[in-house]
PDB file of C-alpha atoms in Angstrom:
ATOM      1  CA  UNK A   1      36.049 -53.195 -50.158  1.00 47.00           C
ATOM      2  CA  UNK A   2      38.182 -55.043 -52.648  1.00 53.00           C
ATOM      3  CA  UNK A   3      39.473 -58.595 -52.839  1.00 60.00           C
ATOM      4  CA  UNK A   4      42.319 -57.884 -50.395  1.00 64.00           C
ATOM      5  CA  UNK A   5      39.842 -57.191 -47.587  1.00 64.00           C
ATOM      6  CA  UNK A   6      37.800 -60.389 -48.033  1.00 73.00           C
ATOM      7  CA  UNK A   7      39.697 -62.620 -45.559  1.00 77.00           C
ATOM      8  CA  UNK A   8      39.599 -59.957 -42.821  1.00 72.00           C
ATOM      9  CA  UNK A   9      35.864 -59.302 -43.226  1.00 71.00           C
ATOM     10  CA  UNK A  10      35.063 -63.010 -43.545  1.00 74.00           C
ATOM     11  CA  UNK A  11      36.657 -63.582 -40.138  1.00 75.00           C
ATOM     12  CA  UNK A  12      34.508 -60.854 -38.557  1.00 71.00           C
ATOM     13  CA  UNK A  13      31.072 -61.484 -40.102  1.00 74.00           C
ATOM     14  CA  UNK A  14      28.938 -64.469 -41.065  1.00 75.00           C
ATOM     15  CA  UNK A  15      28.756 -65.464 -44.716  1.00 75.00           C
ATOM     16  CA  UNK A  16      26.402 -63.217 -46.650  1.00 73.00           C
ATOM     17  CA  UNK A  17      26.761 -60.246 -44.296  1.00 72.00           C
ATOM     18  CA  UNK A  18      29.336 -58.477 -46.413  1.00 76.00           C
ATOM     19  CA  UNK A  19      29.454 -57.347 -50.015  1.00 74.00           C
ATOM     20  CA  UNK A  20      32.514 -56.637 -52.175  1.00 75.00           C
ATOM     21  CA  UNK A  21      33.133 -54.715 -55.391  1.00 80.00           C
ATOM     22  CA  UNK A  22      29.711 -53.026 -55.249  1.00 86.00           C
ATOM     23  CA  UNK A  23      28.931 -49.747 -56.950  1.00 90.00           C
ATOM     24  CA  UNK A  24      27.281 -46.961 -54.932  1.00 90.00           C
ATOM     25  CA  UNK A  25      23.956 -47.773 -56.635  1.00 93.00           C
ATOM     26  CA  UNK A  26      24.269 -51.486 -55.824  1.00 93.00           C
ATOM     27  CA  UNK A  27      24.939 -50.612 -52.174  1.00 92.00           C
ATOM     28  CA  UNK A  28      21.842 -48.427 -52.027  1.00 93.00           C
ATOM     29  CA  UNK A  29      19.690 -51.072 -53.730  1.00 94.00           C
ATOM     30  CA  UNK A  30      20.922 -53.821 -51.409  1.00 93.00           C
ATOM     31  CA  UNK A  31      20.252 -51.749 -48.277  1.00 94.00           C
ATOM     32  CA  UNK A  32      16.802 -50.778 -49.573  1.00 96.00           C
ATOM     33  CA  UNK A  33      15.961 -54.436 -50.301  1.00 96.00           C
ATOM     34  CA  UNK A  34      16.938 -55.473 -46.763  1.00 94.00           C
ATOM     35  CA  UNK A  35      14.929 -52.625 -45.248  1.00 97.00           C
ATOM     36  CA  UNK A  36      11.915 -53.548 -47.408  1.00 97.00           C
ATOM     37  CA  UNK A  37      12.016 -56.986 -45.731  1.00 97.00           C
ATOM     38  CA  UNK A  38      11.927 -55.319 -42.306  1.00 97.00           C
ATOM     39  CA  UNK A  39      15.635 -55.678 -41.549  1.00 95.00           C
ATOM     40  CA  UNK A  40      17.621 -53.027 -39.708  1.00 94.00           C
ATOM     41  CA  UNK A  41      20.804 -52.321 -41.619  1.00 93.00           C
ATOM     42  CA  UNK A  42      24.186 -51.176 -40.415  1.00 90.00           C
ATOM     43  CA  UNK A  43      26.705 -49.950 -42.945  1.00 90.00           C
ATOM     44  CA  UNK A  44      30.448 -49.491 -42.487  1.00 88.00           C
ATOM     45  CA  UNK A  45      32.065 -47.427 -45.214  1.00 86.00           C
ATOM     46  CA  UNK A  46      35.396 -45.801 -45.855  1.00 81.00           C
ATOM     47  CA  UNK A  47      34.962 -43.593 -48.879  1.00 72.00           C
ATOM     48  CA  UNK A  48      32.922 -40.797 -50.430  1.00 75.00           C
ATOM     49  CA  UNK A  49      31.236 -43.324 -52.697  1.00 83.00           C
ATOM     50  CA  UNK A  50      29.711 -44.808 -49.516  1.00 88.00           C
ATOM     51  CA  UNK A  51      27.925 -41.573 -48.510  1.00 89.00           C
ATOM     52  CA  UNK A  52      24.580 -42.569 -50.032  1.00 91.00           C
ATOM     53  CA  UNK A  53      24.610 -46.030 -48.482  1.00 93.00           C
ATOM     54  CA  UNK A  54      25.738 -44.666 -45.104  1.00 93.00           C
ATOM     55  CA  UNK A  55      22.871 -42.183 -45.204  1.00 92.00           C
ATOM     56  CA  UNK A  56      20.303 -44.817 -46.257  1.00 95.00           C
ATOM     57  CA  UNK A  57      21.339 -47.380 -43.635  1.00 95.00           C
ATOM     58  CA  UNK A  58      19.694 -47.366 -40.228  1.00 95.00           C
ATOM     59  CA  UNK A  59      23.155 -46.950 -38.716  1.00 92.00           C
ATOM     60  CA  UNK A  60      26.031 -45.659 -40.806  1.00 93.00           C
ATOM     61  CA  UNK A  61      29.594 -45.879 -39.524  1.00 92.00           C
ATOM     62  CA  UNK A  62      32.285 -44.076 -41.483  1.00 89.00           C
ATOM     63  CA  UNK A  63      35.890 -45.153 -41.058  1.00 87.00           C
ATOM     64  CA  UNK A  64      38.325 -42.292 -40.570  1.00 85.00           C
ATOM     65  CA  UNK A  65      42.062 -42.179 -41.033  1.00 80.00           C
ATOM     66  CA  UNK A  66      42.431 -38.753 -39.367  1.00 75.00           C
ATOM     67  CA  UNK A  67      40.639 -36.560 -36.852  1.00 67.00           C
ATOM     68  CA  UNK A  68      39.791 -34.061 -39.587  1.00 69.00           C
ATOM     69  CA  UNK A  69      37.693 -36.579 -41.520  1.00 71.00           C
ATOM     70  CA  UNK A  70      34.172 -35.350 -42.209  1.00 73.00           C
ATOM     71  CA  UNK A  71      31.378 -37.882 -42.624  1.00 70.00           C
ATOM     72  CA  UNK A  72      28.066 -35.987 -42.676  1.00 69.00           C
ATOM     73  CA  UNK A  73      26.123 -38.987 -44.004  1.00 80.00           C
ATOM     74  CA  UNK A  74      26.906 -41.238 -41.049  1.00 86.00           C
ATOM     75  CA  UNK A  75      25.778 -41.516 -37.452  1.00 88.00           C
ATOM     76  CA  UNK A  76      29.229 -42.480 -36.188  1.00 87.00           C
ATOM     77  CA  UNK A  77      32.853 -41.916 -37.064  1.00 86.00           C
ATOM     78  CA  UNK A  78      35.271 -44.702 -36.149  1.00 87.00           C
ATOM     79  CA  UNK A  79      39.054 -44.588 -36.324  1.00 86.00           C
ATOM     80  CA  UNK A  80      40.048 -47.049 -39.046  1.00 83.00           C
ATOM     81  CA  UNK A  81      42.507 -48.733 -36.678  1.00 84.00           C
ATOM     82  CA  UNK A  82      39.719 -49.359 -34.171  1.00 86.00           C
ATOM     83  CA  UNK A  83      37.619 -51.419 -36.609  1.00 84.00           C
ATOM     84  CA  UNK A  84      38.478 -54.678 -34.797  1.00 83.00           C
ATOM     85  CA  UNK A  85      36.803 -53.155 -31.718  1.00 87.00           C
ATOM     86  CA  UNK A  86      33.498 -52.561 -33.563  1.00 87.00           C
ATOM     87  CA  UNK A  87      31.655 -55.497 -31.932  1.00 86.00           C
ATOM     88  CA  UNK A  88      32.615 -54.122 -28.511  1.00 90.00           C
ATOM     89  CA  UNK A  89      31.460 -50.625 -29.463  1.00 90.00           C
ATOM     90  CA  UNK A  90      28.118 -52.054 -30.567  1.00 89.00           C
ATOM     91  CA  UNK A  91      27.744 -53.932 -27.259  1.00 91.00           C
ATOM     92  CA  UNK A  92      28.555 -50.698 -25.422  1.00 93.00           C
ATOM     93  CA  UNK A  93      25.893 -48.877 -27.450  1.00 90.00           C
ATOM     94  CA  UNK A  94      23.281 -51.470 -26.445  1.00 90.00           C
ATOM     95  CA  UNK A  95      24.349 -51.242 -22.797  1.00 93.00           C
ATOM     96  CA  UNK A  96      24.234 -47.446 -22.974  1.00 93.00           C
ATOM     97  CA  UNK A  97      20.542 -47.502 -23.821  1.00 92.00           C
ATOM     98  CA  UNK A  98      19.926 -49.465 -20.611  1.00 94.00           C
ATOM     99  CA  UNK A  99      22.054 -46.954 -18.708  1.00 95.00           C
ATOM    100  CA  UNK A 100      19.882 -44.101 -19.959  1.00 95.00           C
ATOM    101  CA  UNK A 101      16.775 -45.940 -18.734  1.00 96.00           C
ATOM    102  CA  UNK A 102      18.372 -46.549 -15.323  1.00 95.00           C
ATOM    103  CA  UNK A 103      19.350 -42.880 -14.969  1.00 94.00           C
ATOM    104  CA  UNK A 104      15.842 -41.748 -15.964  1.00 94.00           C
ATOM    105  CA  UNK A 105      14.310 -44.118 -13.408  1.00 95.00           C
ATOM    106  CA  UNK A 106      16.600 -42.906 -10.603  1.00 93.00           C
ATOM    107  CA  UNK A 107      15.931 -39.273 -11.511  1.00 90.00           C
ATOM    108  CA  UNK A 108      12.181 -39.865 -11.657  1.00 93.00           C
ATOM    109  CA  UNK A 109      12.226 -41.603  -8.284  1.00 93.00           C
ATOM    110  CA  UNK A 110      14.265 -38.791  -6.705  1.00 89.00           C
ATOM    111  CA  UNK A 111      11.910 -36.148  -8.093  1.00 87.00           C
ATOM    112  CA  UNK A 112       8.764 -38.057  -7.093  1.00 92.00           C
ATOM    113  CA  UNK A 113      10.006 -38.361  -3.525  1.00 91.00           C
ATOM    114  CA  UNK A 114      10.906 -34.656  -3.505  1.00 86.00           C
ATOM    115  CA  UNK A 115       7.475 -33.753  -4.901  1.00 87.00           C
ATOM    116  CA  UNK A 116       5.680 -35.762  -2.214  1.00 91.00           C
ATOM    117  CA  UNK A 117       7.617 -33.951   0.522  1.00 88.00           C
ATOM    118  CA  UNK A 118       7.103 -30.557  -1.156  1.00 84.00           C
ATOM    119  CA  UNK A 119       3.331 -31.057  -1.566  1.00 88.00           C
ATOM    120  CA  UNK A 120       3.022 -32.052   2.080  1.00 91.00           C
ATOM    121  CA  UNK A 121       4.831 -28.899   3.093  1.00 88.00           C
ATOM    122  CA  UNK A 122       7.545 -30.969   4.795  1.00 90.00           C
ATOM    123  CA  UNK A 123      10.219 -29.425   2.598  1.00 84.00           C
ATOM    124  CA  UNK A 124      10.983 -25.748   2.870  1.00 85.00           C
ATOM    125  CA  UNK A 125      11.569 -23.813  -0.376  1.00 85.00           C
ATOM    126  CA  UNK A 126      15.133 -23.017   0.719  1.00 88.00           C
ATOM    127  CA  UNK A 127      15.917 -26.693   1.366  1.00 86.00           C
ATOM    128  CA  UNK A 128      14.301 -27.661  -1.963  1.00 83.00           C
ATOM    129  CA  UNK A 129      16.472 -25.076  -3.731  1.00 86.00           C
ATOM    130  CA  UNK A 130      19.559 -26.512  -2.044  1.00 86.00           C
ATOM    131  CA  UNK A 131      18.630 -30.141  -2.876  1.00 85.00           C
ATOM    132  CA  UNK A 132      17.722 -29.526  -6.533  1.00 85.00           C
ATOM    133  CA  UNK A 133      21.322 -29.273  -7.819  1.00 89.00           C
ATOM    134  CA  UNK A 134      22.086 -32.566  -6.076  1.00 88.00           C
ATOM    135  CA  UNK A 135      19.578 -34.248  -8.380  1.00 85.00           C
ATOM    136  CA  UNK A 136      21.517 -33.054 -11.429  1.00 88.00           C
ATOM    137  CA  UNK A 137      24.912 -33.776  -9.900  1.00 93.00           C
ATOM    138  CA  UNK A 138      23.765 -37.224  -8.772  1.00 91.00           C
ATOM    139  CA  UNK A 139      22.393 -38.086 -12.207  1.00 91.00           C
ATOM    140  CA  UNK A 140      25.626 -36.971 -13.896  1.00 94.00           C
ATOM    141  CA  UNK A 141      27.749 -38.919 -11.411  1.00 95.00           C
ATOM    142  CA  UNK A 142      25.578 -42.037 -11.777  1.00 95.00           C
ATOM    143  CA  UNK A 143      25.641 -41.916 -15.577  1.00 95.00           C
ATOM    144  CA  UNK A 144      29.422 -41.380 -15.612  1.00 95.00           C
ATOM    145  CA  UNK A 145      30.066 -44.308 -13.261  1.00 95.00           C
ATOM    146  CA  UNK A 146      27.681 -46.610 -15.134  1.00 95.00           C
ATOM    147  CA  UNK A 147      29.206 -45.671 -18.501  1.00 94.00           C
ATOM    148  CA  UNK A 148      32.707 -46.329 -17.163  1.00 93.00           C
ATOM    149  CA  UNK A 149      31.596 -49.711 -15.760  1.00 92.00           C
ATOM    150  CA  UNK A 150      29.952 -50.615 -19.081  1.00 93.00           C
ATOM    151  CA  UNK A 151      33.094 -49.699 -21.028  1.00 93.00           C
ATOM    152  CA  UNK A 152      35.177 -51.895 -18.713  1.00 91.00           C
ATOM    153  CA  UNK A 153      32.632 -54.714 -19.021  1.00 91.00           C
ATOM    154  CA  UNK A 154      32.812 -54.651 -22.819  1.00 91.00           C
ATOM    155  CA  UNK A 155      36.613 -54.670 -22.732  1.00 88.00           C
ATOM    156  CA  UNK A 156      37.032 -51.132 -24.072  1.00 88.00           C
ATOM    157  CA  UNK A 157      38.764 -49.906 -20.912  1.00 86.00           C
ATOM    158  CA  UNK A 158      41.584 -49.707 -20.256  1.00 77.00           C
ATOM    159  CA  UNK A 159      42.574 -49.008 -23.829  1.00 62.00           C
ATOM    160  CA  UNK A 160      45.664 -50.660 -25.271  1.00 57.00           C
ATOM    161  CA  UNK A 161      48.517 -48.112 -25.593  1.00 59.00           C
ATOM    162  CA  UNK A 162      48.345 -48.096 -29.412  1.00 59.00           C
ATOM    163  CA  UNK A 163      44.668 -47.039 -29.275  1.00 55.00           C
ATOM    164  CA  UNK A 164      44.998 -44.662 -26.353  1.00 53.00           C
ATOM    165  CA  UNK A 165      45.700 -41.655 -28.526  1.00 52.00           C
ATOM    166  CA  UNK A 166      43.824 -39.029 -30.469  1.00 48.00           C
ATOM    167  CA  UNK A 167      43.509 -39.520 -34.216  1.00 44.00           C
ATOM    168  CA  UNK A 168      45.760 -37.517 -36.458  1.00 41.00           C
TER     169      UNK A 168
END
């Protein structure tokens, strides 16, 4: 980013967490030096000259001005206008990992209970065949509800009208 972006970035990140006027090689070197010290690095970039740094970073987020933007070097694509929401997206990502663990635990519990009944012969094969889809449906419903609740908790839902549209 250039000098015009400095005040905006300074308001969003602590001093020293952003770099300006860096060449692609300087970006790569800086990320590599942080990683060599055991740091996990996130990179937000908006141009082709950021592809190497986005790829090298532990988490690369490419900013997109249109839905047709291609960013093969990054893990995420973020609408440029949604950049102010980035801290909320990151909180949602951390919450989502917990949601995955909760859904796995519920699914494991359901299947363990079903296995105990099946091994004891207390569950007929026909009833087991009928109940099995409910495990999948229940897990999908639980994950959907938890994800919706997490998005509301982080302030991402409901979306403001100006962000409630598809890019492009």
